[in-house]
mmCIF file of C-alpha atoms in Angstrom:
data_model
loop_
_atom_site.group_PDB
_atom_site.id
_atom_site.type_symbol
_atom_site.label_atom_id
_atom_site.label_comp_id
_atom_site.label_asym_id
_atom_site.label_seq_id
_atom_site.Cartn_x
_atom_site.Cartn_y
_atom_site.Cartn_z
ATOM 1 C CA MET A 437 0.012 0.066 0.014
ATOM 2 C CA THR A 438 1.385 3.496 -0.959
ATOM 3 C CA ARG A 439 -0.064 6.716 0.068
ATOM 4 C CA GLU A 440 0.349 10.390 -0.970
ATOM 5 C CA ARG A 441 -1.255 13.185 1.083
ATOM 6 C CA SER A 442 -1.627 16.812 -0.178
ATOM 7 C CA ASN A 443 -3.850 19.495 1.323
ATOM 8 C CA ASP A 444 -5.407 16.678 3.257
ATOM 9 C CA VAL A 445 -6.262 14.598 0.273
ATOM 10 C CA SER A 446 -5.300 11.008 0.683
ATOM 11 C CA ILE A 447 -4.430 9.199 -2.629
ATOM 12 C CA ILE A 448 -3.932 5.495 -1.818
ATOM 13 C CA SER A 449 -2.677 2.611 -3.875
ATOM 14 C CA VAL A 450 -4.228 -0.654 -2.886
ATOM 15 C CA ASN A 451 -3.380 -4.074 -4.601
ATOM 16 C CA GLY A 452 -1.021 -2.642 -7.083
ATOM 17 C CA LYS A 453 -3.805 -0.149 -8.278
ATOM 18 C CA THR A 454 -3.106 3.641 -8.097
ATOM 19 C CA PRO A 455 -5.980 6.304 -8.635
ATOM 20 C CA GLN A 456 -5.480 8.056 -11.955
ATOM 21 C CA ILE A 457 -6.701 11.614 -11.622
ATOM 22 C CA ASP A 458 -6.975 14.134 -14.605
ATOM 23 C CA PRO A 459 -4.839 17.213 -13.633
ATOM 24 C CA SER A 460 -7.852 19.444 -14.297
ATOM 25 C CA ALA A 461 -10.091 17.662 -11.695
ATOM 26 C CA PHE A 462 -10.716 19.351 -8.322
ATOM 27 C CA ILE A 463 -10.361 17.020 -5.423
ATOM 28 C CA ALA A 464 -11.308 18.818 -2.189
ATOM 29 C CA PRO A 465 -9.377 18.617 1.050
ATOM 30 C CA GLY A 466 -10.625 15.805 3.292
ATOM 31 C CA CYS A 467 -11.124 13.429 0.229
ATOM 32 C CA ARG A 468 -9.936 9.910 0.171
ATOM 33 C CA ILE A 469 -9.414 8.345 -3.196
ATOM 34 C CA ILE A 470 -8.384 4.640 -2.891
ATOM 35 C CA GLY A 471 -7.398 1.957 -5.375
ATOM 36 C CA ASP A 472 -8.458 1.359 -8.801
ATOM 37 C CA VAL A 473 -10.373 4.792 -9.441
ATOM 38 C CA VAL A 474 -10.212 6.779 -12.791
ATOM 39 C CA ILE A 475 -11.243 10.467 -12.525
ATOM 40 C CA GLY A 476 -11.768 12.326 -15.856
ATOM 41 C CA PRO A 477 -11.302 16.095 -16.923
ATOM 42 C CA ASP A 478 -13.064 18.851 -14.999
ATOM 43 C CA VAL A 479 -14.620 16.347 -12.532
ATOM 44 C CA SER A 480 -15.144 17.924 -9.099
ATOM 45 C CA ILE A 481 -14.970 15.758 -5.947
ATOM 46 C CA TRP A 482 -16.123 17.866 -3.092
ATOM 47 C CA TYR A 483 -15.093 18.079 0.619
ATOM 48 C CA ASN A 484 -14.779 14.840 2.616
ATOM 49 C CA CYS A 485 -15.850 12.322 -0.078
ATOM 50 C CA VAL A 486 -14.537 8.766 -0.261
ATOM 51 C CA LEU A 487 -14.049 6.938 -3.425
ATOM 52 C CA ARG A 488 -12.849 3.403 -2.572
ATOM 53 C CA ALA A 489 -12.074 0.887 -5.256
ATOM 54 C CA ASP A 490 -10.200 -1.827 -3.310
ATOM 55 C CA VAL A 491 -12.402 -4.884 -4.624
ATOM 56 C CA SER A 492 -13.251 -3.664 -8.277
ATOM 57 C CA HIS A 493 -12.934 -0.303 -9.959
ATOM 58 C CA ILE A 494 -14.623 3.132 -10.060
ATOM 59 C CA VAL A 495 -14.783 5.406 -13.188
ATOM 60 C CA VAL A 496 -15.942 9.015 -12.972
ATOM 61 C CA GLY A 497 -16.526 10.635 -16.356
ATOM 62 C CA ALA A 498 -15.731 14.168 -17.560
ATOM 63 C CA ARG A 499 -17.433 17.200 -15.825
ATOM 64 C CA SER A 500 -19.164 14.855 -13.286
ATOM 65 C CA ASN A 501 -19.677 16.104 -9.751
ATOM 66 C CA ILE A 502 -19.768 14.282 -6.478
ATOM 67 C CA GLN A 503 -20.669 16.753 -3.571
ATOM 68 C CA ASP A 504 -19.619 16.792 -0.117
ATOM 69 C CA GLY A 505 -19.588 13.734 2.213
ATOM 70 C CA SER A 506 -20.672 11.282 -0.572
ATOM 71 C CA VAL A 507 -19.302 7.757 -0.513
ATOM 72 C CA VAL A 508 -18.631 5.861 -3.773
ATOM 73 C CA HIS A 509 -17.769 2.103 -3.506
ATOM 74 C CA CYS A 510 -17.927 -1.131 -5.626
ATOM 75 C CA ASP A 511 -18.368 -4.752 -4.902
ATOM 76 C CA GLY A 512 -15.888 -7.519 -5.671
ATOM 77 C CA PRO A 513 -16.254 -10.760 -7.454
ATOM 78 C CA MET A 514 -18.737 -13.479 -6.226
ATOM 79 C CA PRO A 515 -19.340 -17.041 -7.524
ATOM 80 C CA HIS A 516 -22.551 -16.026 -9.145
ATOM 81 C CA ARG A 517 -21.086 -12.725 -10.515
ATOM 82 C CA PRO A 518 -17.513 -13.191 -11.255
ATOM 83 C CA GLU A 519 -16.968 -9.480 -12.570
ATOM 84 C CA GLY A 520 -18.353 -8.101 -9.253
ATOM 85 C CA PHE A 521 -20.064 -4.747 -9.308
ATOM 86 C CA PRO A 522 -17.884 -1.779 -10.535
ATOM 87 C CA THR A 523 -19.281 1.777 -10.144
ATOM 88 C CA ILE A 524 -19.255 3.494 -13.505
ATOM 89 C CA ILE A 525 -20.203 7.151 -13.447
ATOM 90 C CA GLY A 526 -20.789 8.716 -16.877
ATOM 91 C CA GLU A 527 -20.105 12.234 -18.060
ATOM 92 C CA ASP A 528 -21.928 15.314 -16.761
ATOM 93 C CA VAL A 529 -23.319 13.364 -13.850
ATOM 94 C CA LEU A 530 -24.550 15.303 -10.582
ATOM 95 C CA ILE A 531 -24.395 13.441 -7.358
ATOM 96 C CA GLY A 532 -25.784 15.413 -4.313
ATOM 97 C CA HIS A 533 -24.264 15.800 -0.785
ATOM 98 C CA MET A 534 -24.063 12.763 1.257
ATOM 99 C CA ALA A 535 -25.099 10.240 -1.487
ATOM 100 C CA MET A 536 -24.140 6.553 -1.287
ATOM 101 C CA VAL A 537 -23.234 5.137 -4.680
ATOM 102 C CA HIS A 538 -22.434 1.475 -4.661
ATOM 103 C CA GLY A 539 -21.592 -0.888 -7.540
ATOM 104 C CA CYS A 540 -23.862 0.745 -10.109
ATOM 105 C CA THR A 541 -23.918 2.595 -13.342
ATOM 106 C CA LEU A 542 -24.937 6.142 -13.727
ATOM 107 C CA SER A 543 -25.443 7.102 -17.318
ATOM 108 C CA ASP A 544 -24.200 10.467 -18.897
ATOM 109 C CA ARG A 545 -26.331 13.349 -17.410
ATOM 110 C CA ALA A 546 -27.810 11.263 -14.557
ATOM 111 C CA PHE A 547 -28.749 12.924 -11.303
ATOM 112 C CA VAL A 548 -28.498 11.408 -7.795
ATOM 113 C CA GLY A 549 -30.206 13.611 -5.120
ATOM 114 C CA LEU A 550 -28.890 14.571 -1.669
ATOM 115 C CA LYS A 551 -28.559 11.498 0.748
ATOM 116 C CA ALA A 552 -30.000 9.269 -1.942
ATOM 117 C CA THR A 553 -28.469 5.705 -2.134
ATOM 118 C CA VAL A 554 -28.018 3.622 -5.203
ATOM 119 C CA MET A 555 -27.276 -0.034 -4.609
ATOM 120 C CA ASN A 556 -25.501 -2.863 -6.434
ATOM 121 C CA GLY A 557 -26.484 -3.575 -10.029
ATOM 122 C CA CYS A 558 -28.599 -0.441 -10.383
ATOM 123 C CA ARG A 559 -28.595 1.688 -13.525
ATOM 124 C CA ILE A 560 -29.791 5.314 -13.728
ATOM 125 C CA GLY A 561 -30.449 6.368 -17.431
ATOM 126 C CA SER A 562 -29.455 9.594 -19.131
ATOM 127 C CA ASP A 563 -31.187 12.727 -17.905
ATOM 128 C CA ALA A 564 -32.794 10.559 -15.292
ATOM 129 C CA MET A 565 -33.273 11.567 -11.480
ATOM 130 C CA LEU A 566 -33.092 9.778 -8.321
ATOM 131 C CA ALA A 567 -34.738 12.203 -5.740
ATOM 132 C CA ALA A 568 -33.145 13.342 -2.403
ATOM 133 C CA GLY A 569 -33.219 10.703 0.262
ATOM 134 C CA ALA A 570 -34.390 7.954 -2.081
ATOM 135 C CA LEU A 571 -33.231 4.277 -2.054
ATOM 136 C CA LEU A 572 -32.857 2.498 -5.295
ATOM 137 C CA THR A 573 -32.804 -1.204 -4.293
ATOM 138 C CA GLU A 574 -30.434 -3.766 -5.900
ATOM 139 C CA ASN A 575 -30.708 -4.221 -9.643
ATOM 140 C CA LYS A 576 -33.395 -1.519 -10.340
ATOM 141 C CA GLU A 577 -33.170 0.497 -13.519
ATOM 142 C CA ILE A 578 -34.453 4.040 -13.836
ATOM 143 C CA PRO A 579 -35.082 4.582 -17.589
ATOM 144 C CA ALA A 580 -33.748 7.689 -19.361
ATOM 145 C CA ARG A 581 -35.598 10.978 -18.566
ATOM 146 C CA GLU A 582 -37.674 9.577 -15.551
ATOM 147 C CA LEU A 583 -37.848 10.770 -11.864
ATOM 148 C CA TRP A 584 -37.910 8.216 -9.174
ATOM 149 C CA ALA A 585 -38.421 8.923 -5.395
ATOM 150 C CA GLY A 586 -39.108 7.294 -2.183
ATOM 151 C CA SER A 587 -37.705 4.254 -0.106
ATOM 152 C CA PRO A 588 -37.694 2.016 -2.014
ATOM 153 C CA ALA A 589 -37.763 4.215 -4.992
ATOM 154 C CA ARG A 590 -40.523 4.197 -7.573
ATOM 155 C CA ARG A 591 -41.350 6.082 -10.795
ATOM 156 C CA VAL A 592 -42.878 9.472 -10.224
ATOM 157 C CA ARG A 593 -42.935 11.051 -13.716
ATOM 158 C CA GLU A 594 -41.026 11.951 -16.794
ATOM 159 C CA ILE A 595 -38.370 14.741 -16.726
ATOM 160 C CA ASP A 596 -39.220 17.444 -19.153
ATOM 161 C CA ASP A 597 -36.889 19.401 -21.464
ATOM 162 C CA ALA A 598 -36.687 22.288 -19.124
ATOM 163 C CA GLN A 599 -35.573 20.189 -16.153
ATOM 164 C CA ALA A 600 -33.133 18.204 -18.195
ATOM 165 C CA ALA A 601 -31.597 21.594 -19.315
ATOM 166 C CA GLY A 602 -31.586 22.747 -15.668
ATOM 167 C CA MET A 603 -29.444 19.879 -14.688
ATOM 168 C CA GLN A 604 -27.009 20.680 -17.301
ATOM 169 C CA LEU A 605 -26.812 24.232 -15.957
ATOM 170 C CA GLY A 606 -25.931 22.535 -12.737
ATOM 171 C CA VAL A 607 -23.060 20.734 -14.459
ATOM 172 C CA ALA A 608 -21.696 23.920 -16.021
ATOM 173 C CA HIS A 609 -21.967 25.543 -12.581
ATOM 174 C CA TYR A 610 -19.979 22.955 -10.868
ATOM 175 C CA VAL A 611 -17.302 22.788 -13.433
ATOM 176 C CA MET A 612 -16.607 26.583 -12.938
ATOM 177 C CA ASN A 613 -17.022 26.353 -9.122
ATOM 178 C CA GLY A 614 -14.641 23.437 -9.070
ATOM 179 C CA ARG A 615 -11.987 25.500 -10.790
ATOM 180 C CA MET A 616 -12.384 28.282 -8.386
ATOM 181 C CA HIS A 617 -12.131 25.991 -5.329
ATOM 182 C CA LYS A 618 -9.123 24.221 -7.036
ATOM 183 C CA ALA A 619 -7.311 27.591 -7.522
ATOM 184 C CA ALA A 620 -8.217 28.585 -3.971
ATOM 185 C CA VAL A 621 -6.856 25.278 -2.485
ATOM 186 C CA GLU A 622 -3.649 25.228 -4.643
ATOM 187 C CA GLY A 623 -3.001 28.884 -3.763
#
């Protein structure tokens, strides 16, 4: 196990796998990035997040945003599922504060609300939204442009064009805000 610490960010290699972080990404103080993690350009990982890929892998696509206190993990191989459950986060994804994202796939432009939980084998489609506090149970799929809420989460309605555009404004905001915080942290 090797470890690098800068501005209270821990980048930890596990099992010969070192996180790969694009230089344009903002990784806030207090974050722990562990193992087989790939973070793309203009991604923002906000204060006190944990991305731990010690048993499978995590990919975070360009311009995606993981807000404060969120946990992203994956699940390792099992006899009935030898590939395990990696966590694949597409491009332009928004993940709210204190979310739990585990062994799932978030398609491009997906949205996970504050304190929401996404479990193993789940898939959230493009321009789809899991509401704040919702629980998406194992192997559920939210189709593109649908809003799901509740615990367990269920379909509420479709996402209209204005809402989809609003989510993309959020992506642009967090790219710019991430650049501002990166400059402040790096001095």
